[in-house]
Short mmCIF file of C-alpha atoms in Angstrom, two decimals:
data_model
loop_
_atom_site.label_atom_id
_atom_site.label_comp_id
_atom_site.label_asym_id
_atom_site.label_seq_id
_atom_site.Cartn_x
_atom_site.Cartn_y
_atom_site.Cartn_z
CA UNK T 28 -168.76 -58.44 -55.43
CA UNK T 29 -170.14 -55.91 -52.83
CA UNK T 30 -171.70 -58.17 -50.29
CA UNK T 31 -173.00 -57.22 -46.34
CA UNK T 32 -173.72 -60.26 -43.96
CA UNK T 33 -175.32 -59.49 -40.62
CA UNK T 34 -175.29 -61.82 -37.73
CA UNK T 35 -175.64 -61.30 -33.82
CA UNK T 36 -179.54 -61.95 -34.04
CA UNK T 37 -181.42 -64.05 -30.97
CA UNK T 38 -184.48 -64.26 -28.56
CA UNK T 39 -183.67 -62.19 -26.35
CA UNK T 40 -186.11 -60.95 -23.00
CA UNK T 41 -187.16 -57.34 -22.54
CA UNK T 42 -185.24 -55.62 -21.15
CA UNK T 43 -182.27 -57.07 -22.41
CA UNK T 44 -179.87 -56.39 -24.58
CA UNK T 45 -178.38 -57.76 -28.18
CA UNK T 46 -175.23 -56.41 -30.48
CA UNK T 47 -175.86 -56.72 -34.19
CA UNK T 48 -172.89 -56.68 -36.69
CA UNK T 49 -172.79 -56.43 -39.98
CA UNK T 50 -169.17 -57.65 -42.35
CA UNK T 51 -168.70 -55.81 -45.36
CA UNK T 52 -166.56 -56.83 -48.36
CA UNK T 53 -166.03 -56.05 -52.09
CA UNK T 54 -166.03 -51.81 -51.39
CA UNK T 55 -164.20 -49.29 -49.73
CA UNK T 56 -165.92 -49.66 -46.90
CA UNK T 57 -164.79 -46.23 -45.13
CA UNK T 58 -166.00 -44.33 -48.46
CA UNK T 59 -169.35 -45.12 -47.44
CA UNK T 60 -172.33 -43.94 -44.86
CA UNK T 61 -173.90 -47.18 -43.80
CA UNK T 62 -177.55 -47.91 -41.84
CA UNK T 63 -179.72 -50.15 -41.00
CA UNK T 64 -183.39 -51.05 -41.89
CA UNK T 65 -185.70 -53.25 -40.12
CA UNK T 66 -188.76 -55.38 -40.63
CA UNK T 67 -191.06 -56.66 -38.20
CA UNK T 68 -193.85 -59.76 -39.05
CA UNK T 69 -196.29 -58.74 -40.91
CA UNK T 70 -195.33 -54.74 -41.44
CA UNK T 71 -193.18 -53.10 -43.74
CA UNK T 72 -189.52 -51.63 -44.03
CA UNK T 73 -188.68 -49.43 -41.25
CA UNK T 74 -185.33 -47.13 -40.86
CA UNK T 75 -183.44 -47.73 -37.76
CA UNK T 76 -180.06 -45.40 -37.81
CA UNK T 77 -177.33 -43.85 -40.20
CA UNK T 78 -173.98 -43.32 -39.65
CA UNK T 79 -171.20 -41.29 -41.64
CA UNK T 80 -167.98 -42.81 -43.30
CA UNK T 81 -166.14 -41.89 -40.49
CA UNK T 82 -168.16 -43.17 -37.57
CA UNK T 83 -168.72 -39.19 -35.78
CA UNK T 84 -172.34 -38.31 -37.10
CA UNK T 85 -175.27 -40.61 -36.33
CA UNK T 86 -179.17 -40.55 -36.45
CA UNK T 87 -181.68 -42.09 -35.38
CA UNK T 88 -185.57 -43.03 -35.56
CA UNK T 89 -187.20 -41.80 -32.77
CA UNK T 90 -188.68 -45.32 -31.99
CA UNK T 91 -185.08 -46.23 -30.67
CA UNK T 92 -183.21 -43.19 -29.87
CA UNK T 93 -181.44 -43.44 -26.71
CA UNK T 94 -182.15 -47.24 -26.72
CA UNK T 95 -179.88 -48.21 -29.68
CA UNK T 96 -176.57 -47.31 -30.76
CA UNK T 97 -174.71 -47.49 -34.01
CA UNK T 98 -170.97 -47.44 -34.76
CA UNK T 99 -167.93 -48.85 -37.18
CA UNK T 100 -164.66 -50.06 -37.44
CA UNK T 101 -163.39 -48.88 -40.86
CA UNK T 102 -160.35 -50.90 -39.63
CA UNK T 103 -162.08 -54.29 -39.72
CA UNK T 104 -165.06 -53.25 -42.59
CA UNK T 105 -167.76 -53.84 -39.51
CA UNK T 106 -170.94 -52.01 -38.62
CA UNK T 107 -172.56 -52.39 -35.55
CA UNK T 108 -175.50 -51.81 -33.52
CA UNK T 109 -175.96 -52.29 -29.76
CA UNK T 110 -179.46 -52.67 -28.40
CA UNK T 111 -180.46 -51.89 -25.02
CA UNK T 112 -183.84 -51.86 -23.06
CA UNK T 113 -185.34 -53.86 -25.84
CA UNK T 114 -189.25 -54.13 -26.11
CA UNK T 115 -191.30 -56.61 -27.57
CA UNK T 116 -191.79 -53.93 -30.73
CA UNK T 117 -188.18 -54.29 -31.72
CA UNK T 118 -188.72 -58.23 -32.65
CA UNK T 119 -187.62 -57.60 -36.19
CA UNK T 120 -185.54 -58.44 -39.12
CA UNK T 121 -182.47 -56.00 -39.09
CA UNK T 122 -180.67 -55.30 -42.42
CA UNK T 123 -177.82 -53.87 -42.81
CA UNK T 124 -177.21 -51.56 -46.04
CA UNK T 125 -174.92 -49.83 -47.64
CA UNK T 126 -175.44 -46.37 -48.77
CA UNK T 127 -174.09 -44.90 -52.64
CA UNK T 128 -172.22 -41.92 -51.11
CA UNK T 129 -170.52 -40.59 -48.01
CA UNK T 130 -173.72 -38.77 -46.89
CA UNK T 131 -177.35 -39.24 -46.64
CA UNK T 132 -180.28 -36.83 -48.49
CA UNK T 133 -179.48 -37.94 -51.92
CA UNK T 134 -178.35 -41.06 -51.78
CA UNK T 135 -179.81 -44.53 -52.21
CA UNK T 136 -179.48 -48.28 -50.19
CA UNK T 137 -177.50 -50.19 -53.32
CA UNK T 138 -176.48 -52.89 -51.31
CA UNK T 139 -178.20 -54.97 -48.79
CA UNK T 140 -177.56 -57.89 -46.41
CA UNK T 141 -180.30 -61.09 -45.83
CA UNK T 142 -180.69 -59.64 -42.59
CA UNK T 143 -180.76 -60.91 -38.80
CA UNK T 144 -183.66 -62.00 -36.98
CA UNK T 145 -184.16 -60.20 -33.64
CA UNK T 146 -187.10 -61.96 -31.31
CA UNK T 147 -187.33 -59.83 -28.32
CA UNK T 148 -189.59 -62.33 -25.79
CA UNK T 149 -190.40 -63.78 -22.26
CA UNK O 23 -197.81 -45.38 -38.81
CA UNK O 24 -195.51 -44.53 -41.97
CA UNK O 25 -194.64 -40.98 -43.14
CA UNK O 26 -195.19 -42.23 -46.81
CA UNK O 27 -198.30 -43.80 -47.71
CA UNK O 28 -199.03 -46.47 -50.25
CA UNK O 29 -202.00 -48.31 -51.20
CA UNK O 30 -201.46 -51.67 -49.64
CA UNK O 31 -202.19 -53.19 -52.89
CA UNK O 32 -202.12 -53.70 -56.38
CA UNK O 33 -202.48 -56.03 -59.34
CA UNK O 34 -202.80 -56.50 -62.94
CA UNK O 35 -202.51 -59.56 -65.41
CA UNK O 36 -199.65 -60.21 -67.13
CA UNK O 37 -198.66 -57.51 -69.89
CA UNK O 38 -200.85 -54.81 -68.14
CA UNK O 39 -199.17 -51.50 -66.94
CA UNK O 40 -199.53 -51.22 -63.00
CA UNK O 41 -198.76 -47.85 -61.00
CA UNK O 42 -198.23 -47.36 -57.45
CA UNK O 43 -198.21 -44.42 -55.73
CA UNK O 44 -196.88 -42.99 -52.40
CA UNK O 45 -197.78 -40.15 -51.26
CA UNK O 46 -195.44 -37.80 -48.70
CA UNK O 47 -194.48 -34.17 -47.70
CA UNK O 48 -192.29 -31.21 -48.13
CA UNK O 49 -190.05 -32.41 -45.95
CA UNK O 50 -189.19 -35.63 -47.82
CA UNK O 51 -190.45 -36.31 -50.70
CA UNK O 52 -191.11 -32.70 -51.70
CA UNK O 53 -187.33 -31.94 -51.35
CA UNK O 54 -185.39 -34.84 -51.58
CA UNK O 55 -185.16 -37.70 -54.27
CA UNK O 56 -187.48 -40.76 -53.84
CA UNK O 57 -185.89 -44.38 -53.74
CA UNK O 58 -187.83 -47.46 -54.58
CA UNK O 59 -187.50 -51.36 -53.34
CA UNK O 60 -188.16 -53.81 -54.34
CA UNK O 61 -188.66 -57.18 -51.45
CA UNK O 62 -189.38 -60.57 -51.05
CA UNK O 63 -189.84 -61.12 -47.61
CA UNK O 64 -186.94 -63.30 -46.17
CA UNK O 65 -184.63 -61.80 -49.03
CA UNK O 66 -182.61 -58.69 -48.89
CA UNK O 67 -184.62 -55.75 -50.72
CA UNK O 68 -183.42 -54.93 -53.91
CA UNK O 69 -183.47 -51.41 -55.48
CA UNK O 70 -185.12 -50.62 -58.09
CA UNK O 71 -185.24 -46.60 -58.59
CA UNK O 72 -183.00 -44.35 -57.32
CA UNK O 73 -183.03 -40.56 -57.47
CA UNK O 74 -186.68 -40.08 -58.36
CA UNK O 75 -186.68 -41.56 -62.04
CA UNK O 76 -183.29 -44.03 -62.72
CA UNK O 77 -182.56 -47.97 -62.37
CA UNK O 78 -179.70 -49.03 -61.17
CA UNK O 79 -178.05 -51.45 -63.76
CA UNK O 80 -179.45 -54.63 -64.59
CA UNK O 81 -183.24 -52.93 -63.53
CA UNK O 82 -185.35 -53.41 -66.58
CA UNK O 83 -186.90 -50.66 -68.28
CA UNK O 84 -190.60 -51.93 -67.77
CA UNK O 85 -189.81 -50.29 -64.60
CA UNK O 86 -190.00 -46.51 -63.76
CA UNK O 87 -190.13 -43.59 -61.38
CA UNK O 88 -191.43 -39.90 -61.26
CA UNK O 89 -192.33 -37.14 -59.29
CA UNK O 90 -194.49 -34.09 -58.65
CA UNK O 91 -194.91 -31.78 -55.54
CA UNK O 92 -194.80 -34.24 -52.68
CA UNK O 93 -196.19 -37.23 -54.32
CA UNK O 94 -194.24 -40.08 -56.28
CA UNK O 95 -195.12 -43.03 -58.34
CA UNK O 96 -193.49 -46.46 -59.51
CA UNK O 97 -194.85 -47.65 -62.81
CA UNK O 98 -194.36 -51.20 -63.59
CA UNK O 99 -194.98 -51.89 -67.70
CA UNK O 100 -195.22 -55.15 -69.19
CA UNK O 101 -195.97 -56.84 -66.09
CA UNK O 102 -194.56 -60.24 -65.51
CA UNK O 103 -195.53 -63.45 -62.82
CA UNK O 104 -191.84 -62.11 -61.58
CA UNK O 105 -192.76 -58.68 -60.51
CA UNK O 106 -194.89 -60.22 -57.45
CA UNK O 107 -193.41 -58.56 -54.97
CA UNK O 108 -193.49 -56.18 -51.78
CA UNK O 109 -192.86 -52.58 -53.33
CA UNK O 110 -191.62 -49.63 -50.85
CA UNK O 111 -190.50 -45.81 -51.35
CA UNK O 112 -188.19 -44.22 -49.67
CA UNK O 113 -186.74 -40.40 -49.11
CA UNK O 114 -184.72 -38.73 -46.70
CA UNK O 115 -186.80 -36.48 -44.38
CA UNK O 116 -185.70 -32.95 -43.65
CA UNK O 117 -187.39 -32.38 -40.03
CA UNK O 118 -187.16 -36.09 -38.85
CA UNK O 119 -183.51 -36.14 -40.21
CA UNK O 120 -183.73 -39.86 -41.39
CA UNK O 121 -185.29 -41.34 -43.58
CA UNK O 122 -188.49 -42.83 -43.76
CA UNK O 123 -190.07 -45.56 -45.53
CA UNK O 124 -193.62 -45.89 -47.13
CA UNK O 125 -195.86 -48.50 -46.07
CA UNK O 126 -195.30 -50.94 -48.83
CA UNK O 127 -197.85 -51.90 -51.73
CA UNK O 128 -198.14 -56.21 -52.49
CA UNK O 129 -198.23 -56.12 -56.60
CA UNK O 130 -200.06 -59.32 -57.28
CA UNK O 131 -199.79 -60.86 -60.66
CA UNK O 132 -203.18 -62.39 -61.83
#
C-alpha cells in the first residue's frame, strides 16, 4: 500500500527553527513530484512547496519563500522540509502528499500522510 | 485570504442533492484542472475529484465534478450522515506557480 508518514513536528519559539520529514513506501518514490500542504486551527488547507522527482525544481507559497526549504533523498524514499525564522502564523498541521505524476499543473494529491503538528510559541 | 472561494457552508438532509461551488480565475481554475478533497480534520484529506470531473477508485458516484470558465462545482447526490465533512478545491495557478487551495465549505448533514 502507498503510505506517507510525517514526523519532526514540535513547539518550537519564533524565531527558531524545525525539520519536517516525511517516509514514503509502497511507490516508486523517485517517479513522483511530492509537496506539502498545511493546516492551521481553525482555517483551511493551505499549499506550502512542490518539488520535482528529481529534487532540482522547487516552489514555493509566497507566505514562506525564503523561510522554508524543501528537498529529497530518492535514495532513502524521504521528503523534507527545513523551517527557519518561524512565526507564530506557521503553527500548523503539515502534510505531506504525494503527487500522480512527475510534474505539477495537471496532476492531483492521491496520497496523503496524517500530518505533523507544528506549534510555533513563546 | 484564499485564491478560490467557497461558501463556508452547506447542508441538506439525507437523500437531498447538495452543490458546492468555488469560484477562481484564469490563471487556475480557468486553465488548469480542478481537484477536490475531501477532510476530516485530524485525518489526512482524501481525494475525491481529480481532473475537473473523475473519482479516483473506490469514490462513489453520488459524487461529481464540473467546470465552466473559471468557476467549478462539487455535487454531492444522495447525501449520506457520512458525507459530513470539510470539502476543498484545488488547481494549479499559472502566475503564482503553485497551487492554491479554496477556502473550504463544512457540508452538514441534517
Amino acid at each position: 500500500d502507498v503510505q506517507v508518514v510525517e514526523s519532526g513536528g514540535g513547539l518550537v519559539q519564533p524565531g527558531g527553527s524545525l525539520r519536517l520529514s516525511c517516509a514514503a513506501s509502497g511507490f516508486v518514490y523517485g517517479n513522483y513530484a511530492m509537496s506539502w500542504v498545511r493546516q492551521a486551527p481553525g482555517k483551511g488547507l493551505e499549499w506550502v512547496s512542490v518539488v520535482s522527482r528529481f529534487g532540482g525544481l522547487a516552489y514555493y507559497a509566497d507566505s514562506v519563500k525564503g523561510r522554508f526549504t524543501i528537498s529529497r533523498d530518492n535514495s532513502r524514499n524521504t521528503l523534507s522540509l527545513q523551517m527557519n525564522s518561524l512565526r507564530a502564523e506557521d503553527t500548523a498541521v503539515y502534510h505531506c502528499a504525494k503527487h500522480t505524476g512527475s510534474t505539477w499543473g495537471d496532476n492531483w494529491f492521491d496520497s496523503w500522510g496524517p500530518g505533523t503538528l507544528v506549534t510555533v510559541s513563546s | 485570504q484564499s485564491v478560490l472561494t467557497q461558501p463556508p457552508s452547506a447542508s441538506g438532509t439525507p437523500g437531498q442533492r447538495v452543490t458546492v461551488s468555488c469560484s477562481g480565475s484564469s490563471s487556475n481554475i480557468g486553465s488548469n484542472p480542478v481537484n477536490w478533497y475531501q477532510h476530516l480534520p485530524g485525518t489526512a484529506p482524501k481525494p475525491l475529484i481529480f481532473k475537473t470531473n473523475q473519482r479516483p477508485s473506490g469514490v462513489p458516484d453520488r459524487f461529481s465534478g464540473s467546470k465552466s470558465g473559471t468557476s467549478a462545482s462539487l455535487a454531492i447526490s444522495g447525501l449520506q450522515s457520512e458525507d459530513e465533512a470539510d470539502y476543498y478545491c484545488a488547481a494549479w495557478d499559472d502566475s503564482l506557480t503553485g497551487y492554491v487551495f479554496g477556502s473550504g465549505t463544512k457540508v452538514t448533514v441534517l
